[in-house]
């Protein structure tokens, strides 16, 4: 498909992208924003910026044309394209070998007011101010480029999905409330008194209904709405995901499609990464080896199971506990203050302490807990942890859940402190075989992941201990960040009723809350499976940004406010009456 050609008009005949030495001697007109004005002894130089770049305009005999304009005015300028003098060539910009000698200038709109911040350095400005004047912030070349990059990445992902035979299909924005783990955004109905729509947390139900409706492969760049707090890698309110679903599919089919679109995208945009096939770890394996279901594989440290060595141990802190070890090469040479700071970190995350031994040149141990370790255990530790001279072996002992969690945090912290994480590349992996259920604070079973997942073993698996049931659920993780989640879907009412019953829902609850899916299953549902990539989060990683808000054109701030338009805002009493709502006083 050919791109639409640029059409010249009275405001401009050329964009900056069209200007170069090929245009020397031509009379042109271009338009944009005044980025800078420099006075060089009677000759004025204006840097004019548009969507595509910057070009230099000279005002010599016609300096009066400027007429009092200043930076960020929007103007249209006509003139002749000339070659720059050799000593003035700017190799940093595409138009650096030419300039336009101004012959006409028209101010488009108002003369710009005093600026709230320097547009060319807006990223150094307070974020709240940037978001209040986001239209100015987006003129910054780096910020502007990020949004262009976003468009290019999403466009390429669409291309790959189309090439793989997926249809881009939309799902509704106004839907029904459902218990999916986060708070819904509710929309009151004017026509149906006391009833509410909900903005979808994800297109989950609808994409499954597409499969039941006979469509084979679905995708969309889907908006998702969740009333949850913002984090660096999660924006408040809304986010976008590359959502996909496949009929008559198994887990391996999703893995193949998911790897293809991600690897091709990263390769297209020259991101250094381990391309497909990605390594795979079960949930149990990753919690043991990395202490997290979102492991950063750039960190070469890994956790070792040591619990069996301390069964019945006389050393009470380790006796009959889950004990994990973490070997850190070349750490023995670090200062006492370094070791002290690591211990302080351990205390800050809730640990009671952090035992360790240093490995000497003769492979003997030295350290606070060496005297509590028998010769037999020492020998086993050297073999199991592959200890070498200069290593430090940390011990983490607690309950099974806490030991894994603490060991994972210590691993991540030491990876950063030892500066052994290669931050120049992506390391990607699959995590799969997640538990179907976990216990809530009252020890009752609850869904640990997507409630519409298929349990491994089907209906028979649900007759035993719920905590032993694994589901066909999987995540894609990049550099310690969860980028995607998915599952093989349950397509049987009998299995769905039993699974929800374990989680505390009756069949009537199921019919009431998920009636469309429950009803559709009665008419022949194909096996189906899918996943969704977090688009905003992926772009944040690809652009090496610290906040996901940097890759969203008009994000809410960290407090879920739109500072540009003033949302959320109060509405009139008449508007409230129309939707049958009365605002109560906050107590």
XYZ file of C-alpha atoms in Angstrom:
587
model
C 0.000 0.000 0.000
C 1.511 3.341 -1.073
C 1.805 6.202 1.392
C -0.343 9.251 0.725
C 1.707 12.000 -0.931
C 2.231 15.321 0.823
C -0.112 17.972 -0.585
C 1.207 21.541 -0.808
C -1.090 24.374 0.269
C -0.959 28.060 1.141
C 0.766 27.355 4.469
C 3.605 25.215 3.142
C 4.932 23.620 -0.006
C 7.679 21.695 1.813
C 8.060 19.960 5.162
C 11.521 19.889 6.723
C 11.790 16.247 5.633
C 11.557 17.402 1.994
C 14.259 20.040 2.327
C 17.829 19.250 1.400
C 20.448 20.009 -1.217
C 18.040 18.669 -3.843
C 15.992 21.840 -3.239
C 18.875 24.327 -3.670
C 17.759 27.446 -5.536
C 14.043 26.672 -5.153
C 11.491 29.096 -3.773
C 9.726 27.207 -0.992
C 7.291 27.793 1.814
C 7.482 25.843 5.059
C 5.660 26.060 8.382
C 6.168 25.108 11.994
C 7.151 26.471 15.375
C 9.956 28.897 16.167
C 12.385 26.871 18.269
C 15.119 29.470 18.627
C 16.046 32.985 17.485
C 19.696 34.090 17.325
C 20.934 37.581 16.527
C 24.348 37.581 14.869
C 24.998 41.271 14.347
C 22.115 42.248 12.125
C 21.495 38.800 10.684
C 18.782 36.854 12.513
C 18.744 33.073 12.468
C 15.543 31.219 13.248
C 15.388 27.472 13.866
C 11.999 26.382 12.581
C 10.676 23.057 13.837
C 7.896 20.882 12.447
C 6.891 17.250 12.964
C 9.787 16.029 10.824
C 12.749 18.070 12.016
C 14.374 21.517 12.118
C 15.551 23.893 9.386
C 17.467 27.162 9.690
C 15.886 30.351 8.359
C 17.958 33.526 7.844
C 16.537 37.035 8.082
C 18.981 39.568 6.695
C 17.480 42.330 4.578
C 14.033 41.418 5.872
C 14.594 41.230 9.644
C 11.532 43.388 10.147
C 9.471 40.426 8.969
C 9.839 38.885 12.417
C 7.491 41.502 13.823
C 8.068 40.765 17.486
C 7.473 37.011 17.352
C 9.363 34.789 19.754
C 9.920 31.139 20.555
C 7.076 28.648 19.981
C 5.107 30.957 17.727
C 3.499 29.019 14.884
C 4.498 30.574 11.546
C 4.609 30.031 7.795
C 7.798 31.249 6.095
C 8.616 31.574 2.408
C 12.050 31.990 0.879
C 14.891 30.623 -1.215
C 16.878 27.489 -0.338
C 20.604 28.241 -0.198
C 23.734 26.226 0.582
C 25.221 27.008 3.981
C 28.760 28.300 4.256
C 31.127 25.396 4.964
C 31.970 26.647 8.452
C 28.281 26.832 9.440
C 27.235 23.309 8.387
C 25.427 21.443 11.203
C 25.922 17.705 10.837
C 23.583 17.003 13.772
C 20.428 17.714 11.767
C 19.211 16.386 8.400
C 18.907 19.886 6.931
C 22.317 20.946 8.240
C 23.828 21.790 4.840
C 21.092 24.209 3.715
C 19.175 27.236 4.970
C 16.218 29.271 3.770
C 16.669 32.979 3.109
C 13.362 34.428 4.333
C 11.239 36.492 1.957
C 7.823 36.229 3.684
C 6.456 35.353 7.108
C 2.913 34.804 8.322
C 1.961 34.294 11.957
C -0.529 31.443 12.215
C -2.787 32.065 15.200
C -1.690 34.032 18.251
C 1.793 35.204 19.133
C 3.071 32.710 21.708
C 2.908 33.771 25.359
C 5.751 33.407 27.849
C 6.626 29.720 28.153
C 6.101 27.806 31.427
C 9.316 25.851 30.739
C 11.988 25.423 28.075
C 10.464 23.146 25.463
C 13.863 21.901 24.279
C 14.671 20.806 27.861
C 11.183 19.890 29.058
C 12.180 16.454 30.408
C 14.157 18.221 33.115
C 10.972 19.988 34.244
C 8.661 18.897 37.065
C 6.345 16.176 35.723
C 3.192 17.864 36.999
C 4.040 21.006 35.000
C 4.889 18.947 31.940
C 1.511 17.199 32.072
C -0.361 20.464 32.630
C 1.192 21.786 29.407
C 1.543 18.424 27.692
C 0.968 19.959 24.231
C 4.188 21.932 24.754
C 6.053 18.998 26.279
C 5.182 16.910 23.197
C 6.991 19.457 21.009
C 10.260 18.449 22.675
C 12.144 16.410 20.059
C 12.830 13.475 22.411
C 9.267 13.324 23.766
C 7.818 13.773 20.277
C 10.036 10.997 18.937
C 8.781 8.588 21.609
C 5.173 9.013 20.446
C 6.195 8.582 16.797
C 8.114 5.462 17.839
C 4.994 4.188 19.598
C 2.996 4.564 16.390
C 5.654 2.774 14.348
C 5.937 -0.146 16.780
C 2.167 -0.641 17.003
C 1.836 -0.390 13.221
C 4.511 -3.075 12.767
C 2.875 -5.346 15.348
C -0.378 -5.043 13.434
C 1.455 -6.003 10.254
C 2.934 -9.136 11.850
C -0.427 -10.170 13.302
C -2.093 -9.757 9.913
C 0.654 -11.803 8.256
C -0.008 -14.610 10.756
C -3.684 -14.692 9.795
C -5.147 -12.804 12.764
C -8.139 -10.513 12.179
C -8.237 -7.165 13.959
C -11.623 -7.168 15.677
C -12.945 -4.627 18.153
C -14.674 -5.283 21.464
C -17.090 -3.005 23.358
C -16.003 -0.242 25.730
C -19.294 -0.092 27.644
C -19.776 -3.475 29.260
C -20.807 -5.187 32.498
C -18.919 -5.188 35.775
C -17.004 -8.372 36.516
C -14.726 -9.500 39.369
C -11.360 -9.618 37.582
C -9.064 -8.513 40.385
C -9.043 -4.705 40.074
C -11.688 -2.037 40.653
C -13.958 -1.261 37.736
C -14.605 2.184 36.356
C -18.393 2.489 36.532
C -20.560 4.449 34.101
C -24.090 5.265 35.296
C -26.948 4.608 32.896
C -29.329 7.476 32.123
C -32.012 5.221 30.653
C -31.829 2.405 33.201
C -32.340 3.790 36.678
C -29.831 2.579 39.257
C -27.834 0.495 36.824
C -24.267 0.880 35.630
C -21.990 -0.036 32.787
C -18.344 -0.807 33.488
C -15.325 -0.022 31.357
C -13.606 -3.324 30.511
C -10.600 -4.337 32.568
C -9.690 -6.480 29.549
C -11.551 -7.834 26.489
C -11.518 -11.308 28.084
C -15.163 -12.351 27.732
C -15.626 -10.836 24.294
C -12.533 -12.394 22.754
C -13.655 -15.802 24.008
C -17.084 -15.141 22.517
C -15.402 -14.360 19.188
C -13.910 -17.851 19.236
C -17.271 -19.405 20.116
C -18.787 -17.364 17.257
C -16.598 -19.144 14.716
C -13.762 -16.664 14.223
C -10.380 -18.373 14.093
C -7.757 -15.798 15.104
C -8.487 -12.455 16.763
C -6.315 -9.531 17.833
C -6.623 -5.881 18.683
C -4.629 -3.083 20.287
C -7.113 -3.110 23.145
C -7.748 -0.342 25.684
C -8.121 -1.682 29.227
C -9.467 0.244 32.214
C -8.621 -0.467 35.837
C -9.114 1.826 38.794
C -5.793 1.016 40.423
C -2.807 2.983 41.633
C -0.022 3.971 39.268
C 3.502 2.550 39.388
C 6.564 3.245 37.276
C 5.579 0.426 34.882
C 1.806 0.832 35.174
C -0.249 3.914 34.450
C -3.334 4.750 36.464
C -6.678 4.348 34.750
C -6.112 2.991 31.266
C -3.503 1.052 29.342
C -3.214 -0.738 26.023
C -2.393 -4.327 25.227
C -1.812 -6.377 22.112
C -4.602 -8.855 22.758
C -4.836 -12.125 20.838
C -6.911 -15.298 20.894
C -6.851 -18.502 18.809
C -9.509 -21.175 18.281
C -8.702 -24.902 18.291
C -5.394 -23.996 19.911
C -3.120 -25.351 22.613
C -0.437 -23.731 24.729
C 2.288 -24.364 22.133
C 0.273 -22.544 19.453
C 0.137 -19.423 21.614
C 3.833 -19.687 22.450
C 4.672 -19.787 18.733
C 2.513 -16.764 17.858
C 3.600 -14.799 20.923
C 7.285 -15.394 20.230
C 6.920 -14.489 16.563
C 5.341 -11.075 17.096
C 7.667 -10.062 19.932
C 10.914 -11.299 18.387
C 10.155 -9.808 14.978
C 9.255 -6.475 16.573
C 12.419 -6.319 18.675
C 14.536 -7.337 15.682
C 12.845 -4.757 13.443
C 13.627 -1.986 15.908
C 17.148 -3.283 16.572
C 16.709 -4.147 20.216
C 19.472 -6.461 21.461
C 17.665 -9.491 22.883
C 17.568 -13.257 23.061
C 15.248 -13.885 20.148
C 12.876 -16.853 19.982
C 12.681 -19.548 21.122
C 12.671 -18.149 24.651
C 13.779 -20.240 27.625
C 10.930 -21.677 29.687
C 10.644 -22.096 33.440
C 7.815 -23.584 35.441
C 6.402 -21.409 38.199
C 7.830 -23.780 40.828
C 11.256 -23.727 39.180
C 11.418 -19.955 38.864
C 10.354 -19.405 42.485
C 13.140 -21.743 43.590
C 15.873 -20.561 41.250
C 15.104 -16.844 41.106
C 12.772 -16.190 44.051
C 10.276 -14.446 41.775
C 7.822 -15.299 39.005
C 9.225 -12.227 37.190
C 12.925 -13.144 37.016
C 15.552 -10.836 35.569
C 17.724 -13.247 33.601
C 20.384 -10.599 33.042
C 21.317 -11.205 36.678
C 23.705 -14.216 36.692
C 23.026 -15.039 40.367
C 20.721 -17.948 41.123
C 19.262 -19.433 44.290
C 20.092 -22.906 45.618
C 17.867 -25.194 47.710
C 19.627 -26.055 50.993
C 16.717 -26.990 53.268
C 17.576 -30.698 53.420
C 21.020 -29.930 54.877
C 19.531 -28.331 57.986
C 16.706 -30.710 58.903
C 17.018 -31.248 62.657
C 19.941 -28.809 62.783
C 21.110 -27.543 66.143
C 21.341 -24.065 64.656
C 17.867 -22.768 65.521
C 17.587 -20.029 62.857
C 17.943 -22.764 60.182
C 16.419 -25.756 61.942
C 13.481 -27.225 60.005
C 13.101 -24.039 57.948
C 13.122 -23.518 54.222
C 16.747 -22.566 53.624
C 17.951 -21.047 50.378
C 21.516 -20.179 49.404
C 22.833 -17.462 47.105
C 26.388 -17.648 45.822
C 27.924 -14.258 44.928
C 31.249 -14.546 43.078
C 34.101 -12.152 43.947
C 32.209 -10.485 46.786
C 34.642 -11.440 49.563
C 36.872 -8.533 48.561
C 34.149 -6.000 49.380
C 34.447 -3.716 52.413
C 32.769 -4.247 55.781
C 30.479 -1.308 55.047
C 29.322 -3.048 51.857
C 28.370 -6.177 53.816
C 26.714 -4.000 56.462
C 24.590 -2.210 53.860
C 23.383 -5.532 52.459
C 22.377 -6.649 55.948
C 20.529 -3.357 56.478
C 18.637 -3.948 53.239
C 17.654 -7.427 54.450
C 16.284 -5.944 57.683
C 14.390 -3.277 55.722
C 12.394 -5.926 53.799
C 11.374 -7.757 56.974
C 14.110 -10.344 57.416
C 15.381 -11.086 60.902
C 18.972 -11.201 59.676
C 21.160 -12.420 56.843
C 23.802 -15.076 57.501
C 26.772 -15.625 55.191
C 30.198 -17.187 54.837
C 33.183 -16.035 52.810
C 35.215 -18.616 50.867
C 38.970 -18.367 51.501
C 41.793 -19.260 49.109
C 41.986 -22.792 50.547
C 38.180 -23.045 50.198
C 37.708 -22.867 53.967
C 34.890 -20.699 55.300
C 35.014 -17.491 57.257
C 32.057 -15.569 58.606
C 29.467 -15.041 61.330
C 27.779 -18.445 61.007
C 30.743 -20.640 60.009
C 30.978 -22.108 63.509
C 27.409 -23.423 63.235
C 28.138 -25.433 60.061
C 29.463 -28.977 60.310
C 32.316 -30.279 58.159
C 29.873 -32.585 56.378
C 27.592 -29.686 55.454
C 30.580 -27.555 54.429
C 31.648 -30.217 51.944
C 28.120 -30.465 50.518
C 27.813 -26.660 50.243
C 31.069 -26.456 48.260
C 29.768 -29.033 45.789
C 26.160 -27.901 45.543
C 26.937 -24.186 45.249
C 30.096 -24.745 43.170
C 31.972 -22.458 45.547
C 35.282 -20.885 44.581
C 37.824 -18.699 46.310
C 36.498 -15.171 46.818
C 32.837 -16.205 46.785
C 30.290 -15.261 49.405
C 27.447 -17.651 50.188
C 24.349 -16.050 51.706
C 21.718 -18.033 53.604
C 18.019 -17.135 53.679
C 15.912 -19.147 56.138
C 12.187 -18.711 56.774
C 8.820 -20.205 55.826
C 8.602 -21.628 52.304
C 6.782 -18.560 50.955
C 8.924 -15.998 52.759
C 12.216 -17.714 51.970
C 11.500 -17.596 48.236
C 10.380 -13.980 48.385
C 13.306 -12.802 50.501
C 15.858 -14.725 48.440
C 14.483 -13.143 45.267
C 14.798 -9.641 46.689
C 18.334 -10.289 47.975
C 19.288 -11.703 44.557
C 18.003 -8.598 42.772
C 19.658 -6.226 45.248
C 23.049 -7.949 45.056
C 22.865 -8.062 41.267
C 22.532 -4.288 41.242
C 25.056 -3.595 44.005
C 27.676 -5.868 42.442
C 26.988 -4.235 39.041
C 26.791 -7.595 37.293
C 23.519 -7.004 35.390
C 23.997 -6.368 31.682
C 21.557 -3.508 31.103
C 22.346 -3.213 27.399
C 20.069 -6.059 26.313
C 16.765 -7.838 26.827
C 16.530 -11.286 28.376
C 13.132 -12.839 27.742
C 11.558 -16.014 29.115
C 8.268 -17.843 29.546
C 6.926 -18.720 32.990
C 4.258 -21.424 32.877
C 2.407 -24.024 34.988
C 1.049 -21.477 37.440
C -1.043 -22.735 40.361
C -4.748 -22.469 39.609
C -5.544 -21.414 43.194
C -3.883 -19.767 46.159
C -5.065 -19.085 49.705
C -6.503 -15.750 50.786
C -5.869 -14.241 54.218
C -8.441 -16.626 55.724
C -6.816 -19.694 54.105
C -9.705 -20.097 51.638
C -8.914 -20.945 47.994
C -9.039 -18.091 45.487
C -8.021 -17.815 41.830
C -4.335 -16.985 41.556
C -4.405 -15.933 37.902
C -7.090 -15.797 35.205
C -10.305 -17.450 36.475
C -11.231 -18.589 32.958
C -8.141 -20.802 32.582
C -8.234 -24.526 31.965
C -6.937 -26.613 34.875
C -4.372 -29.204 33.909
C -6.112 -32.558 34.201
C -9.536 -31.028 33.618
C -12.414 -31.908 35.934
C -10.552 -34.744 37.659
C -7.822 -32.369 38.850
C -10.420 -30.266 40.704
C -11.456 -33.132 42.981
C -8.253 -33.048 45.048
C -6.399 -30.377 46.995
C -7.018 -27.086 45.112
C -3.516 -25.827 45.956
C -2.049 -28.741 43.980
C -3.948 -27.874 40.790
C -1.864 -26.357 38.004
C -3.426 -24.337 35.203
C -2.458 -23.805 31.588
C -1.368 -20.254 32.376
C 1.768 -18.487 31.252
C 3.592 -15.152 31.352
C 6.278 -13.521 29.242
C 8.909 -11.751 31.344
C 11.540 -9.283 30.140
C 14.318 -8.126 32.471
C 12.225 -8.753 35.571
C 9.103 -7.086 34.146
C 5.924 -9.044 33.406
C 5.176 -8.145 29.792
C 2.393 -10.576 28.927
C -0.050 -13.033 30.446
C -2.215 -15.655 28.875
C -3.878 -19.015 29.257
C -5.551 -21.930 27.596
C -9.196 -21.115 28.278
C -11.737 -23.292 29.947
C -14.458 -24.121 27.404
C -16.606 -26.456 29.541
C -19.437 -25.352 31.814
C -18.941 -28.378 34.043
C -15.289 -27.517 34.666
C -16.034 -23.800 35.033
C -18.776 -24.428 37.617
C -16.479 -26.659 39.671
C -13.528 -24.226 39.478
C -15.648 -21.281 40.557
C -17.237 -23.369 43.304
C -13.764 -23.974 44.777
C -13.168 -20.207 44.690
C -16.392 -19.577 46.601
C -18.873 -18.831 43.791
C -22.130 -20.682 43.260
C -23.453 -21.703 39.870
C -26.020 -18.932 40.250
C -23.184 -16.447 40.772
C -21.598 -17.738 37.597
C -24.828 -17.390 35.616
C -25.393 -13.914 37.021
C -21.884 -12.491 36.526
C -20.752 -14.385 33.437
C -24.069 -15.365 31.937
C -23.017 -14.704 28.330
C -20.027 -17.031 28.534
C -21.914 -19.652 30.552
C -24.745 -19.590 28.034
C -22.438 -19.643 25.005
C -20.626 -22.748 26.242
C -23.930 -24.635 25.899
C -23.837 -24.273 22.133
C -20.491 -25.777 21.242
C -17.340 -23.955 22.364
C -14.022 -24.786 20.662
C -10.834 -25.255 22.682
C -9.185 -21.838 22.580
C -6.236 -19.995 24.046
C -4.616 -16.592 23.969
C -2.472 -13.962 25.593
C -1.918 -10.208 25.748
C 1.248 -8.079 25.632
C 1.338 -4.815 27.567
C 2.033 -2.295 24.796
C 2.865 0.660 27.058
C 5.191 -1.451 29.188
C 6.965 -2.873 26.122
C 7.529 0.602 24.717
C 8.881 1.798 28.069
C 11.451 -1.013 27.949
C 12.320 -0.498 24.276
C 12.946 3.222 24.830
C 14.761 2.593 28.132
C 12.459 4.945 30.029
C 11.964 4.809 33.794
C 8.238 5.614 33.640
C 5.502 4.259 31.402
C 4.041 7.784 31.247
C 6.921 8.781 28.945
C 5.514 6.617 26.126
C 1.877 7.752 26.408
C 0.825 10.954 24.678
C -1.665 12.164 27.286
C -1.212 10.126 30.483
C -2.810 10.640 33.856
C -0.379 11.609 36.589
C 0.614 9.310 39.440
C -2.533 10.354 41.313
C -4.829 9.383 38.413
C -5.491 12.994 37.371
C -5.561 14.521 33.910
C -3.862 17.855 34.634
C -4.354 19.072 31.070
C -8.149 18.741 30.879
C -8.828 18.724 34.621
C -10.225 15.220 35.053
C -11.701 13.910 37.222
C -13.914 16.954 37.610
C -17.202 17.918 39.189
C -20.336 17.842 37.051
C -23.556 19.797 37.299
C -26.497 18.815 39.468
C -28.541 18.417 36.278
C -26.061 15.874 34.913
C -26.217 13.927 38.169
C -30.019 13.948 38.132
C -30.068 12.588 34.574
C -28.136 9.504 35.671
C -30.003 9.197 38.986
C -26.981 9.858 41.215
C -26.703 11.836 44.420
C -23.244 12.649 45.767
C -22.932 11.888 49.464
C -20.763 13.887 51.813
C -17.400 12.290 52.488
C -17.028 11.189 56.116
